[in-house]
Tab-separated table of C-alpha atoms and ligand atoms in Angstrom:
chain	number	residue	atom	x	y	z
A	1	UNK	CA	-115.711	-111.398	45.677
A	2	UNK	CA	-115.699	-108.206	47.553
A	3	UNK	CA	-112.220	-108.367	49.021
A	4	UNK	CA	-111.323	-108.372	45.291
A	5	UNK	CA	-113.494	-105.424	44.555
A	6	UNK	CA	-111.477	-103.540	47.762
A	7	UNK	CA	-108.270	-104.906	46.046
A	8	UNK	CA	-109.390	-103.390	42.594
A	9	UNK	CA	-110.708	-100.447	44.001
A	10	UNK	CA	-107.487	-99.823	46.227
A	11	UNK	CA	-105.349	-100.204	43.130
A	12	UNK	CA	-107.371	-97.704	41.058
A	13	UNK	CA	-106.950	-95.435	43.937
A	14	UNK	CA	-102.926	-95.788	43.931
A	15	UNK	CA	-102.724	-95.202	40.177
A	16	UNK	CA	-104.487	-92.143	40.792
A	17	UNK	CA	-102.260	-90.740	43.587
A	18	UNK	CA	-99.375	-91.542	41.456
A	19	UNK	CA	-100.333	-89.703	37.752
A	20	UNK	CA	-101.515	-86.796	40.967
A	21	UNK	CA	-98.055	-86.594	42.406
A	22	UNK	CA	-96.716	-86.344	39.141
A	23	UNK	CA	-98.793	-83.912	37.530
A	24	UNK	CA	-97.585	-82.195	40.667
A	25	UNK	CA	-94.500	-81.611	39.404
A	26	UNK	CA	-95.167	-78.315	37.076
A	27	UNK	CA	-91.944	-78.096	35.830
A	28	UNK	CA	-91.493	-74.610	37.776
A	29	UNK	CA	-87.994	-72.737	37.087
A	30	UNK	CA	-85.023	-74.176	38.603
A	31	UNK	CA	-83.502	-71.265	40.845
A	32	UNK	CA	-79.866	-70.499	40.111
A	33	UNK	CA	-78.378	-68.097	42.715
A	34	UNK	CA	-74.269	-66.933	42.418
A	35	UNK	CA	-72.438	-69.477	44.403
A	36	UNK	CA	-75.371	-71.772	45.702
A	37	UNK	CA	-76.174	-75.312	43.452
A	38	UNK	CA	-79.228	-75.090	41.321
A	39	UNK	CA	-82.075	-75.791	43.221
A	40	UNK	CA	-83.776	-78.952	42.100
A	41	UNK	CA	-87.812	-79.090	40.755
A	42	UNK	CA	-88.309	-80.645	44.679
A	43	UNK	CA	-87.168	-78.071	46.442
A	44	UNK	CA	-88.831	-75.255	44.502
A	45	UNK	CA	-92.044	-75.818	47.169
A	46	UNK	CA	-89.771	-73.730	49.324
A	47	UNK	CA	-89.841	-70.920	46.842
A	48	UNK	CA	-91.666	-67.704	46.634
A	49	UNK	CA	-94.274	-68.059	43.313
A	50	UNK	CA	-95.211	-64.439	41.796
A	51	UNK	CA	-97.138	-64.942	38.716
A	52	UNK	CA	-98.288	-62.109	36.332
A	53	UNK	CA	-101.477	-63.342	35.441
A	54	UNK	CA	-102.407	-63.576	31.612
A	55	UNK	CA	-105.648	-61.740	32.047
A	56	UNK	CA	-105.990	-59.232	28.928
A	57	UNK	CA	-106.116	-55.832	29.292
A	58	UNK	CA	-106.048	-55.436	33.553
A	59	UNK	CA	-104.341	-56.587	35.810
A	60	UNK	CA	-104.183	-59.656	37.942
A	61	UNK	CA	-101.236	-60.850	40.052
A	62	UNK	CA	-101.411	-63.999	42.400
A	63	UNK	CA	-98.515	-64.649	45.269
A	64	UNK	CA	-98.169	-67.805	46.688
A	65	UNK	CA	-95.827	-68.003	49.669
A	66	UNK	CA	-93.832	-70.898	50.164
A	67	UNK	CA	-96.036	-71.944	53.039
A	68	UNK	CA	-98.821	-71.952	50.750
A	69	UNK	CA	-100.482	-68.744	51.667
A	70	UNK	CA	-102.332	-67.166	48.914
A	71	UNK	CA	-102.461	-63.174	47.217
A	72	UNK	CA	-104.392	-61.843	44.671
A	73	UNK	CA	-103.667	-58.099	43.755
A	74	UNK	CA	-106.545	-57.116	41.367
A	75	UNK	CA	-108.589	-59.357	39.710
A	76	UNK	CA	-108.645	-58.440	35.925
A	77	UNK	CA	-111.338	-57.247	33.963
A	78	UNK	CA	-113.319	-60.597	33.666
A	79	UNK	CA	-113.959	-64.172	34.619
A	80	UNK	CA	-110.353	-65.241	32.658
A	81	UNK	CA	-108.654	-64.745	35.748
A	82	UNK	CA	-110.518	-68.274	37.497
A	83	UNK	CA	-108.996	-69.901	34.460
A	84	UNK	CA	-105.521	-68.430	35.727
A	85	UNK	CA	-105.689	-69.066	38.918
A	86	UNK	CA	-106.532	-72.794	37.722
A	87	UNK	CA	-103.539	-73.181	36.034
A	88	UNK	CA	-101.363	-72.159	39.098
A	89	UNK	CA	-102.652	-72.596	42.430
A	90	UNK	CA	-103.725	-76.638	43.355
A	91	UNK	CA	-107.245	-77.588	42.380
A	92	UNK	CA	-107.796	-78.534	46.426
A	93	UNK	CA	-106.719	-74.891	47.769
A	94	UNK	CA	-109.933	-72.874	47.359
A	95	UNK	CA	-109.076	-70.138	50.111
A	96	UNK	CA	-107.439	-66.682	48.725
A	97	UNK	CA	-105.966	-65.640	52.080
A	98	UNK	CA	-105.624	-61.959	51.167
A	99	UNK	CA	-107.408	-59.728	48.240
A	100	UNK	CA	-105.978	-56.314	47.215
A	101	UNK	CA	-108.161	-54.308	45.145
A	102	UNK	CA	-105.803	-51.616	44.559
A	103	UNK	CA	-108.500	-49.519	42.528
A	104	UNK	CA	-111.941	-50.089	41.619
A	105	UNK	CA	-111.777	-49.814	37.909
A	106	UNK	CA	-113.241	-52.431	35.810
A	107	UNK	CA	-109.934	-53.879	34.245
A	108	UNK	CA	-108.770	-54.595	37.593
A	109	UNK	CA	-112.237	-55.157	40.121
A	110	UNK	CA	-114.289	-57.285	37.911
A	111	UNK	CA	-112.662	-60.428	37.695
A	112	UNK	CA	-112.223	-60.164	41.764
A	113	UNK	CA	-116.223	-60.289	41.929
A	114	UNK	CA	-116.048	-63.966	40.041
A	115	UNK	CA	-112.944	-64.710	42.745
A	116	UNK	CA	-115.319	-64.327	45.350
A	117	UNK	CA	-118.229	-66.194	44.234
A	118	UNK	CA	-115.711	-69.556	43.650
A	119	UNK	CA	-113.219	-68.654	46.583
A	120	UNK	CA	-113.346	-68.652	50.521
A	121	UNK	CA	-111.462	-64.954	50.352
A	122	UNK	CA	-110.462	-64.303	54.092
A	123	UNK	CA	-109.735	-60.923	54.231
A	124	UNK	CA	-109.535	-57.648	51.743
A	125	UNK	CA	-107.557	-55.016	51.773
A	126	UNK	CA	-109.127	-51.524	49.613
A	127	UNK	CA	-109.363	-48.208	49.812
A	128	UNK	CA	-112.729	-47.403	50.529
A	129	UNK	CA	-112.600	-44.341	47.714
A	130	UNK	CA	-115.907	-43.832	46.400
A	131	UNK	CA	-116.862	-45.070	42.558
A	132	UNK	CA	-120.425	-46.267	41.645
A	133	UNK	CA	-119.552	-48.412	38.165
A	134	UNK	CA	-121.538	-51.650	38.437
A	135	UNK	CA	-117.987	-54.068	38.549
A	136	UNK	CA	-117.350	-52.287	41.526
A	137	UNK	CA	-121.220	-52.415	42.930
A	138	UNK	CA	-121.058	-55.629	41.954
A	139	UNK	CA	-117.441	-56.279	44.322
A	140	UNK	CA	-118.925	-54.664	47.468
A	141	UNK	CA	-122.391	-56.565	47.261
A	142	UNK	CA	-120.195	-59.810	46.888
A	143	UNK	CA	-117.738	-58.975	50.133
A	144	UNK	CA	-120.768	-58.769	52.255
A	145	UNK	CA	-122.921	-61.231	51.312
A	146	UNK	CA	-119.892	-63.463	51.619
A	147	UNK	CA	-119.087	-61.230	55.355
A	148	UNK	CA	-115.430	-61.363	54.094
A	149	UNK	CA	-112.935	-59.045	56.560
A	150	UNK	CA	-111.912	-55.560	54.846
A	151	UNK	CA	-109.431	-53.498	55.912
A	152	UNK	CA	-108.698	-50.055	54.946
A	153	UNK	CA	-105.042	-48.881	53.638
A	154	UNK	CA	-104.403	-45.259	54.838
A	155	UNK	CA	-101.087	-45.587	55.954
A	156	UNK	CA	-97.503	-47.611	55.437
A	157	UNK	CA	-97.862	-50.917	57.081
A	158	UNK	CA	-96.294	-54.350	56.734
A	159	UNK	CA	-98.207	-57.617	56.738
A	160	UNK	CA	-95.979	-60.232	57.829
A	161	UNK	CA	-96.788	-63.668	55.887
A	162	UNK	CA	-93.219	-65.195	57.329
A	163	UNK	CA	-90.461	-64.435	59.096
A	164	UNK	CA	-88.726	-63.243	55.878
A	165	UNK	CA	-91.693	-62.304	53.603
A	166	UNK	CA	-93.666	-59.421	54.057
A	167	UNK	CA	-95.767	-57.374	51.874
A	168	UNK	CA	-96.124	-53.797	52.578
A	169	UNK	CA	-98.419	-51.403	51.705
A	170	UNK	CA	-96.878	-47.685	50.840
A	171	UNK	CA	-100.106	-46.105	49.494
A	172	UNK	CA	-102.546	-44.230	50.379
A	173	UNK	CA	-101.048	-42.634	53.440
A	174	UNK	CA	-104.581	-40.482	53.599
A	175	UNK	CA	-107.783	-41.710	54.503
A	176	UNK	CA	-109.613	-42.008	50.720
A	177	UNK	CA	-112.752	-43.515	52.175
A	178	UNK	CA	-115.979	-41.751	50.607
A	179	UNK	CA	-113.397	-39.428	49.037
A	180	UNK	CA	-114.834	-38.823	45.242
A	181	UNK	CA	-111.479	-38.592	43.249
A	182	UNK	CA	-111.333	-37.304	39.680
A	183	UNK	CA	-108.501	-39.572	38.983
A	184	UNK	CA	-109.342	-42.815	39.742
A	185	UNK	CA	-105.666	-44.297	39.352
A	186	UNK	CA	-104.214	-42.217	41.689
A	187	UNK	CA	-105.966	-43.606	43.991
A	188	UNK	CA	-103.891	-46.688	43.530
A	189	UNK	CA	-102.793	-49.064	46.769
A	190	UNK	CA	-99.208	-49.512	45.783
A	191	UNK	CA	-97.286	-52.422	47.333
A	192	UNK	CA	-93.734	-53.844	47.677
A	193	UNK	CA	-93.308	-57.407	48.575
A	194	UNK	CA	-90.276	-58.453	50.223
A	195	UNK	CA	-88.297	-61.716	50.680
A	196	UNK	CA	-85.160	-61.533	51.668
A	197	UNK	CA	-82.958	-59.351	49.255
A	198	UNK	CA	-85.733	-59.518	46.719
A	199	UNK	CA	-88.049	-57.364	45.948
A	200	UNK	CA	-90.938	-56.984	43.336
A	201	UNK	CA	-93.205	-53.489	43.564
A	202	UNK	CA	-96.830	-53.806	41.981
A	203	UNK	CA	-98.211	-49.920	41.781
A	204	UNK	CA	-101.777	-50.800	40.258
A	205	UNK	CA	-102.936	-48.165	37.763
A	206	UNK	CA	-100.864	-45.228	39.856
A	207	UNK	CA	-99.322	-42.261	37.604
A	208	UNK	CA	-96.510	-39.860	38.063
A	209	UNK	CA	-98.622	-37.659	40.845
A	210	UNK	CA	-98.049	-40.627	42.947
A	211	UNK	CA	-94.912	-41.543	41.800
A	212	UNK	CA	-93.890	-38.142	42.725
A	213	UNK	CA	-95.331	-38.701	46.143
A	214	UNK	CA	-93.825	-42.268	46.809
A	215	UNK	CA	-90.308	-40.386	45.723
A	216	UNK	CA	-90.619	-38.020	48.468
A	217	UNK	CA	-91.709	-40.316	51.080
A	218	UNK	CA	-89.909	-43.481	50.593
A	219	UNK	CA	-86.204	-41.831	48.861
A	220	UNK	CA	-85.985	-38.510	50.109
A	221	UNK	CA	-83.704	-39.649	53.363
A	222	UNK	CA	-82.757	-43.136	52.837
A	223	UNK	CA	-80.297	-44.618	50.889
A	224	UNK	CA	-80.539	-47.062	48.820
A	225	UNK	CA	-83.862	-46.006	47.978
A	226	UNK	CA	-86.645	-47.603	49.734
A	227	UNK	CA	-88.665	-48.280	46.934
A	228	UNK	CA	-85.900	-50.297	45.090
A	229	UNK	CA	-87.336	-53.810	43.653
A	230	UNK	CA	-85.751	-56.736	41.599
A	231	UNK	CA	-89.195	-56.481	39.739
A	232	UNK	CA	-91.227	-53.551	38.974
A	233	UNK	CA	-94.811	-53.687	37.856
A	234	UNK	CA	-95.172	-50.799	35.311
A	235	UNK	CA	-97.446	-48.322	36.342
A	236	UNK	CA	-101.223	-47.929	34.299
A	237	UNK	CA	-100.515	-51.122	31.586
A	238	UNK	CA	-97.469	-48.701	30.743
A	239	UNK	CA	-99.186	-45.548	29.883
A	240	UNK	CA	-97.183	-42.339	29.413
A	241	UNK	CA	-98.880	-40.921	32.209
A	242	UNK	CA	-96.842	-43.216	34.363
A	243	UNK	CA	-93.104	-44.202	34.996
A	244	UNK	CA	-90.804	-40.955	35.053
A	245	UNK	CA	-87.153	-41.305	34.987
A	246	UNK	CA	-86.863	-40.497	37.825
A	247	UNK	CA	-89.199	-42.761	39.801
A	248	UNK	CA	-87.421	-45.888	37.322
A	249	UNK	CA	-84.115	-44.926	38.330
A	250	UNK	CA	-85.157	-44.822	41.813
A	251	UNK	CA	-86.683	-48.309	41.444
A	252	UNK	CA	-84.012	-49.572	39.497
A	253	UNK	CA	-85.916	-52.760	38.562
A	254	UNK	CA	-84.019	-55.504	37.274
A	255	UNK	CA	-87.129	-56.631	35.096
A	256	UNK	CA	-90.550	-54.651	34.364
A	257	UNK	CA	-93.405	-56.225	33.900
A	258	UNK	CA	-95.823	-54.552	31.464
A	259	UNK	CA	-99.756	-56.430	31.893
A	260	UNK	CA	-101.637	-55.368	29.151
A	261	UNK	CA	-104.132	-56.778	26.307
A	262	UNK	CA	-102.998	-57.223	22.745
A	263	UNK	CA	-104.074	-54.815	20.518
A	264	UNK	CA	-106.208	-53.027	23.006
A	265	UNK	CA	-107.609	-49.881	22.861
A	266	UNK	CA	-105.593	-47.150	24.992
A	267	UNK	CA	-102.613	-48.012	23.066
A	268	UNK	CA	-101.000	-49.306	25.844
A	269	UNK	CA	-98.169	-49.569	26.657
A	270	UNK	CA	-97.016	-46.196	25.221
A	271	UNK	CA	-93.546	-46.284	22.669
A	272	UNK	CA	-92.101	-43.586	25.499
A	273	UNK	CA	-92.450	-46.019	28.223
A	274	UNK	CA	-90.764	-48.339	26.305
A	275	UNK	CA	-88.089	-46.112	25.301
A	276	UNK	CA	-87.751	-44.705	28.590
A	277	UNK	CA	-87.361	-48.605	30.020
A	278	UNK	CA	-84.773	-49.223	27.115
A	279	UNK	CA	-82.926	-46.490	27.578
A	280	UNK	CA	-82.281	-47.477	31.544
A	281	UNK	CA	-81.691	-51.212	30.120
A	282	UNK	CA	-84.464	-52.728	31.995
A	283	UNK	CA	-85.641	-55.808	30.053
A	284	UNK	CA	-89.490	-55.455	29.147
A	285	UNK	CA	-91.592	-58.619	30.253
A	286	UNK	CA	-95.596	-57.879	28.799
A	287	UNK	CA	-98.353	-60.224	29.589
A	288	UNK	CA	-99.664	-59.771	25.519
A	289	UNK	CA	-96.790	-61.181	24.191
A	290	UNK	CA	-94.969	-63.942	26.554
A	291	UNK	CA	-99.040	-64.922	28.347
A	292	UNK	CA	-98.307	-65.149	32.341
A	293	UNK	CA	-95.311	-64.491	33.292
A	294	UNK	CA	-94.212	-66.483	36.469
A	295	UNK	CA	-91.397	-65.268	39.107
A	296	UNK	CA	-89.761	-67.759	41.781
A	297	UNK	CA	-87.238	-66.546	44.507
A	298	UNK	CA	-85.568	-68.189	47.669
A	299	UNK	CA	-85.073	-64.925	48.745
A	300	UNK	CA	-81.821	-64.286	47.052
A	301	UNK	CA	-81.785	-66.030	43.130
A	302	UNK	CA	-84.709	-64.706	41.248
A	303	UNK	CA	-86.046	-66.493	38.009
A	304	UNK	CA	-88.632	-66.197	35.852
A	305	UNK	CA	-90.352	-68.002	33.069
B	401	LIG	ZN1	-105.961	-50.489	34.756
């Protein structure tokens, strides 16, 4: 009688790993690169995962590395980024292995406060630049009752997640800890992930001040450009006060990503943006209209869906 319990019990448990394995397979974009086969649904575990997070209007953008290391630039302005994260990362992976909070503005700090209380988040990466809105009270009381590890970004680094990826940080290059700043954006962490030939550039809420800056620092003496990126994220949800010519053409983004809430407010993105973007023939990807938006790359091919 029991052995056919076991038996029942061990078949129950075999039906489950089985629907498991294939709900596994999340139909993710099949990677076509100039001169390589297209890569199969199996292989695209060994694939780079970018995913503009469908989180209203803020911003929210989770990397997961092919050795299953997790990123979460900003957080969004609310708890709808746990549901995104849910629809992306596996249910069993509850460790965020790095946090940006590129500025501490509600649309992009509060959701990261909800992150924390559901998420083993091993280390954070901020500013330090003071602000005393509750979302971002609220943030800082959270990292240290949870004792998580922050770090503060002052100056170009690289953190190395492989021996091809590697995200790095090219602002602040000043100290902005305790610093009171009128302009809250421009206070932005801006960062360029790497892979191989590929490259996507996420510049949080920054405007054309640090555009400006980033030009002079990063283009100035090399060529091509060291801020070039397959994949630009457009600057403050594609305000006007962001994305010059110049700094596009400098980027030269193959695809821009606006992430921005329908019908919000600010009337963002801005109908110059746009232009400007069509004008340069950039094709316009915006979280309101398409939901996430979610980038693969072996380094090389780059899709999205
Ligand atoms: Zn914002």
């Amino acid at each position: 009688m029991l052995n056919k319990l076991y038996k029942i019990l061990f078949g129950a448990l075999v039906v489950v790993a089985a629907l498991w394995l294939v709900a596994m397979n999340d139909g993710s974009p099949a990677m076509v690169t100039p001169g390589k086969k297209t890569q199969t649904e199996n292989q695209t575990a060994s694939l780079l995962r970018v995913y503009f997070l469908n989180v209203g209007q803020g911003d929210a953008i989770y990397i997961r590395t092919p050795d299953e290391q997790d990123i979460l630039i900003d957080g969004g302005p609310d708890a709808s980024v746990l549901a995104e994260l849910g629809k992306v990362m596996p249910f069993w992976d509850r460790q965020i292995d790095v946090m940006v909070l590129t500025h501490p503005h509600s649309d992009h700090v509060a959701g990261l406060v909800e992150v924390l209380r559901r998420f083993e988040v091993k280390q954070i990466y901020y500013t330090g630049v003071l602000h005393t809105a509750p979302d971002y009270l609220a943030w800082l009381a959270e990292v240290k009752n949870k004792n998580v590890a922050m770090h503060i970004v002052q100056d170009f680094f690289e953190l190395k997640l492989s021996d091809e990826i590697k995200l790095q940080f090219l602002y602040p290059t000043v100290s902005l800890v305790n610093e009171k700043m009128t302009e809250l954006n421009n206070g932005s962490i801006v960062t360029r992930l790497v892979d191989g030939d590929t490259e996507f550039l996420f510049t949080g809420d920054a405007e054309v001040e640090v555009e400006e800056a980033l030009l002079k620092k990063y283009c100035a003496l090399e060529q091509p450009c060291a801020l070039a990126s397959d994949v630009l994220k457009v600057g403050h949800h594609g305000s006007t006060s962001s994305s010059s010519e110049e700094f596009l053409k400098a980027v030269d983004p193959r695809y821009a990503v606006i992430s921005v809430g329908q019908d919000n407010s600010f009337g963002h993105p801005h109908l110059k943006t746009l232009k400007r973007l069509e004008r340069l023939n950039v094709p316009i990807l915006r979280t309101d209209e398409r939901g996430a938006i979610d980038f693969a790359t072996d380094g090389h091919g780059l899709n999205f869906k």
